[in-house]
Amino acid sequence: GENVEQHPSTLSVQEGDSAVIKCTYSDSASNYFPWYKQELGKRPQLIIDIRSNVGEKKDQRIAVTLNKTAKHFSLHITETQPEDSAVYFCAASKDSGYSTLTFGKGTMLLVSP
Amino acid sequence: EAGVTQSPTHLIKTRGQQATLRCSPISGHTSVYWYQQALGLGLQFLLWYDEGEERNRGNFPPRFSGRQFPNYSSELNVNALELEDSALYLCASSGTGSHNEQFFGPGTRLTVL
């Protein structure tokens, strides 16, 4: 089955800096890659996703890049703010049969003022 | 529009007992997913129900089971509870297919003593 590795497990940055979280996946058939943000004590929420027919997607300060050849994708947050502090999860799935999302173990991002 | 709801919020059981957790999806969603979130292990996929049928199952023992009702709500049952079953159990719903955004509920915190 699919295996998703996520790094780093924790990331501390100063407000205004950029943050990058990287994920690798094992199943070359995977073609959908969402990112979820989970604030402390709250439920995970989708912040951005990318499908395999594009290499990059942006939404304001957040961007995701995908390298299908290398089987890795990354989340980029620019101009970080304290409210970006949360745990971020990457995931992967493929559009066949009854495939489900496989999540990485998460990255705790701490943005210091 | 109401989001995904789960009950109870907290559940305390002793080893060997059974636990029943409930989830109501967003209106119009037919898929319900169950995840276990234990500390440091990210989101571990448990079960996926769609249109009343079990579509996929994660790498968990058979004492984890569930069902989906005609109104698409779902129940997760955990038999013969073990201490390591203590975790946050999250339910998510989506339109049919894993490539649709999954909306998470607030979770049920299960503590096994």
PDB file of N, CA, C and O in Angstrom, chain A residues 80-108:
ATOM      1  N   THR A  80       5.162  33.992   7.234  1.00  0.00           N
ATOM      2  CA  THR A  80       4.435  33.283   8.286  1.00  0.00           C
ATOM      3  C   THR A  80       3.959  34.224   9.385  1.00  0.00           C
ATOM      4  O   THR A  80       4.596  35.240   9.692  1.00  0.00           O
ATOM      5  N   GLN A  81       2.818  33.848   9.962  1.00  0.00           N
ATOM      6  CA  GLN A  81       2.205  34.618  11.046  1.00  0.00           C
ATOM      7  C   GLN A  81       1.953  33.680  12.224  1.00  0.00           C
ATOM      8  O   GLN A  81       1.829  32.463  12.026  1.00  0.00           O
ATOM      9  N   PRO A  82       1.858  34.209  13.445  1.00  0.00           N
ATOM     10  CA  PRO A  82       1.625  33.336  14.609  1.00  0.00           C
ATOM     11  C   PRO A  82       0.412  32.426  14.434  1.00  0.00           C
ATOM     12  O   PRO A  82       0.420  31.281  14.917  1.00  0.00           O
ATOM     13  N   GLU A  83      -0.603  32.888  13.735  1.00  0.00           N
ATOM     14  CA  GLU A  83      -1.797  32.063  13.543  1.00  0.00           C
ATOM     15  C   GLU A  83      -1.576  30.898  12.580  1.00  0.00           C
ATOM     16  O   GLU A  83      -2.458  30.045  12.410  1.00  0.00           O
ATOM     17  N   ASP A  84      -0.398  30.858  11.957  1.00  0.00           N
ATOM     18  CA  ASP A  84      -0.047  29.696  11.133  1.00  0.00           C
ATOM     19  C   ASP A  84       0.428  28.532  12.001  1.00  0.00           C
ATOM     20  O   ASP A  84       0.576  27.412  11.507  1.00  0.00           O
ATOM     21  N   SER A  85       0.680  28.802  13.273  1.00  0.00           N
ATOM     22  CA  SER A  85       1.130  27.747  14.186  1.00  0.00           C
ATOM     23  C   SER A  85       0.058  26.666  14.288  1.00  0.00           C
ATOM     24  O   SER A  85      -1.097  26.936  14.627  1.00  0.00           O
ATOM     25  N   ALA A  86       0.444  25.441  13.970  1.00  0.00           N
ATOM     26  CA  ALA A  86      -0.494  24.315  13.934  1.00  0.00           C
ATOM     27  C   ALA A  86       0.279  23.066  13.525  1.00  0.00           C
ATOM     28  O   ALA A  86       1.484  23.130  13.251  1.00  0.00           O
ATOM     29  N   VAL A  87      -0.429  21.947  13.481  1.00  0.00           N
ATOM     30  CA  VAL A  87       0.145  20.728  12.907  1.00  0.00           C
ATOM     31  C   VAL A  87      -0.375  20.594  11.482  1.00  0.00           C
ATOM     32  O   VAL A  87      -1.578  20.741  11.239  1.00  0.00           O
ATOM     33  N   TYR A  88       0.528  20.364  10.557  1.00  0.00           N
ATOM     34  CA  TYR A  88       0.180  20.226   9.148  1.00  0.00           C
ATOM     35  C   TYR A  88       0.376  18.776   8.715  1.00  0.00           C
ATOM     36  O   TYR A  88       1.405  18.165   9.011  1.00  0.00           O
ATOM     37  N   PHE A  89      -0.620  18.246   8.024  1.00  0.00           N
ATOM     38  CA  PHE A  89      -0.560  16.872   7.529  1.00  0.00           C
ATOM     39  C   PHE A  89      -0.627  16.867   6.012  1.00  0.00           C
ATOM     40  O   PHE A  89      -1.495  17.506   5.420  1.00  0.00           O
ATOM     41  N   CYS A  90       0.263  16.116   5.391  1.00  0.00           N
ATOM     42  CA  CYS A  90       0.132  15.862   3.963  1.00  0.00           C
ATOM     43  C   CYS A  90      -0.548  14.510   3.786  1.00  0.00           C
ATOM     44  O   CYS A  90      -0.599  13.697   4.717  1.00  0.00           O
ATOM     45  N   ALA A  91      -1.089  14.264   2.606  1.00  0.00           N
ATOM     46  CA  ALA A  91      -1.755  12.999   2.328  1.00  0.00           C
ATOM     47  C   ALA A  91      -1.677  12.713   0.836  1.00  0.00           C
ATOM     48  O   ALA A  91      -1.422  13.613   0.021  1.00  0.00           O
ATOM     49  N   ALA A  92      -1.899  11.453   0.495  1.00  0.00           N
ATOM     50  CA  ALA A  92      -1.880  11.034  -0.906  1.00  0.00           C
ATOM     51  C   ALA A  92      -2.930   9.967  -1.130  1.00  0.00           C
ATOM     52  O   ALA A  92      -3.221   9.166  -0.234  1.00  0.00           O
ATOM     53  N   SER A  93      -3.491   9.964  -2.338  1.00  0.00           N
ATOM     54  CA  SER A  93      -4.412   8.897  -2.717  1.00  0.00           C
ATOM     55  C   SER A  93      -4.409   8.760  -4.236  1.00  0.00           C
ATOM     56  O   SER A  93      -3.914   9.637  -4.947  1.00  0.00           O
ATOM     57  N   LYS A  94      -4.964   7.680  -4.716  1.00  0.00           N
ATOM     58  CA  LYS A  94      -5.073   7.479  -6.159  1.00  0.00           C
ATOM     59  C   LYS A  94      -6.527   7.272  -6.522  1.00  0.00           C
ATOM     60  O   LYS A  94      -7.334   6.818  -5.712  1.00  0.00           O
ATOM     61  N   ASP A  95      -6.858   7.640  -7.728  1.00  0.00           N
ATOM     62  CA  ASP A  95      -8.233   7.613  -8.177  1.00  0.00           C
ATOM     63  C   ASP A  95      -8.534   6.280  -8.833  1.00  0.00           C
ATOM     64  O   ASP A  95      -8.752   6.200 -10.029  1.00  0.00           O
ATOM     65  N   SER A  96      -8.517   5.217  -8.038  1.00  0.00           N
ATOM     66  CA  SER A  96      -8.837   3.907  -8.589  1.00  0.00           C
ATOM     67  C   SER A  96      -9.404   3.036  -7.488  1.00  0.00           C
ATOM     68  O   SER A  96      -8.950   3.079  -6.353  1.00  0.00           O
ATOM     69  N   GLY A  97     -10.421   2.263  -7.853  1.00  0.00           N
ATOM     70  CA  GLY A  97     -11.019   1.363  -6.877  1.00  0.00           C
ATOM     71  C   GLY A  97     -11.498   2.128  -5.666  1.00  0.00           C
ATOM     72  O   GLY A  97     -12.097   3.193  -5.779  1.00  0.00           O
ATOM     73  N   TYR A  98     -11.208   1.596  -4.532  1.00  0.00           N
ATOM     74  CA  TYR A  98     -11.618   2.223  -3.283  1.00  0.00           C
ATOM     75  C   TYR A  98     -10.390   2.711  -2.515  1.00  0.00           C
ATOM     76  O   TYR A  98     -10.229   2.448  -1.327  1.00  0.00           O
ATOM     77  N   SER A  99      -9.542   3.435  -3.232  1.00  0.00           N
ATOM     78  CA  SER A  99      -8.349   3.999  -2.597  1.00  0.00           C
ATOM     79  C   SER A  99      -8.732   5.055  -1.574  1.00  0.00           C
ATOM     80  O   SER A  99      -9.706   5.787  -1.758  1.00  0.00           O
ATOM     81  N   THR A 100      -7.971   5.128  -0.504  1.00  0.00           N
ATOM     82  CA  THR A 100      -8.241   6.114   0.532  1.00  0.00           C
ATOM     83  C   THR A 100      -7.017   6.992   0.744  1.00  0.00           C
ATOM     84  O   THR A 100      -5.930   6.697   0.245  1.00  0.00           O
ATOM     85  N   LEU A 101      -7.200   8.067   1.480  1.00  0.00           N
ATOM     86  CA  LEU A 101      -6.089   8.955   1.801  1.00  0.00           C
ATOM     87  C   LEU A 101      -5.134   8.280   2.779  1.00  0.00           C
ATOM     88  O   LEU A 101      -5.569   7.706   3.772  1.00  0.00           O
ATOM     89  N   THR A 102      -3.845   8.376   2.477  1.00  0.00           N
ATOM     90  CA  THR A 102      -2.802   7.970   3.420  1.00  0.00           C
ATOM     91  C   THR A 102      -2.116   9.236   3.893  1.00  0.00           C
ATOM     92  O   THR A 102      -1.624  10.019   3.075  1.00  0.00           O
ATOM     93  N   PHE A 103      -2.110   9.441   5.198  1.00  0.00           N
ATOM     94  CA  PHE A 103      -1.564  10.678   5.772  1.00  0.00           C
ATOM     95  C   PHE A 103      -0.121  10.494   6.227  1.00  0.00           C
ATOM     96  O   PHE A 103       0.286   9.400   6.665  1.00  0.00           O
ATOM     97  N   GLY A 104       0.635  11.579   6.159  1.00  0.00           N
ATOM     98  CA  GLY A 104       1.924  11.626   6.822  1.00  0.00           C
ATOM     99  C   GLY A 104       1.711  11.806   8.313  1.00  0.00           C
ATOM    100  O   GLY A 104       0.589  12.023   8.774  1.00  0.00           O
ATOM    101  N   LYS A 105       2.793  11.728   9.094  1.00  0.00           N
ATOM    102  CA  LYS A 105       2.678  11.795  10.547  1.00  0.00           C
ATOM    103  C   LYS A 105       2.550  13.214  11.082  1.00  0.00           C
ATOM    104  O   LYS A 105       2.355  13.391  12.291  1.00  0.00           O
ATOM    105  N   GLY A 106       2.650  14.196  10.228  1.00  0.00           N
ATOM    106  CA  GLY A 106       2.408  15.561  10.658  1.00  0.00           C
ATOM    107  C   GLY A 106       3.668  16.352  10.970  1.00  0.00           C
ATOM    108  O   GLY A 106       4.695  15.782  11.353  1.00  0.00           O
ATOM    109  N   THR A 107       3.572  17.668  10.804  1.00  0.00           N
ATOM    110  CA  THR A 107       4.641  18.601  11.145  1.00  0.00           C
ATOM    111  C   THR A 107       4.055  19.664  12.054  1.00  0.00           C
ATOM    112  O   THR A 107       3.078  20.322  11.684  1.00  0.00           O
ATOM    113  N   MET A 108       4.660  19.810  13.237  1.00  0.00           N
ATOM    114  CA  MET A 108       4.217  20.870  14.132  1.00  0.00           C
ATOM    115  C   MET A 108       4.988  22.138  13.781  1.00  0.00           C
ATOM    116  O   MET A 108       6.209  22.200  13.948  1.00  0.00           O
TER     117      MET A 108
END
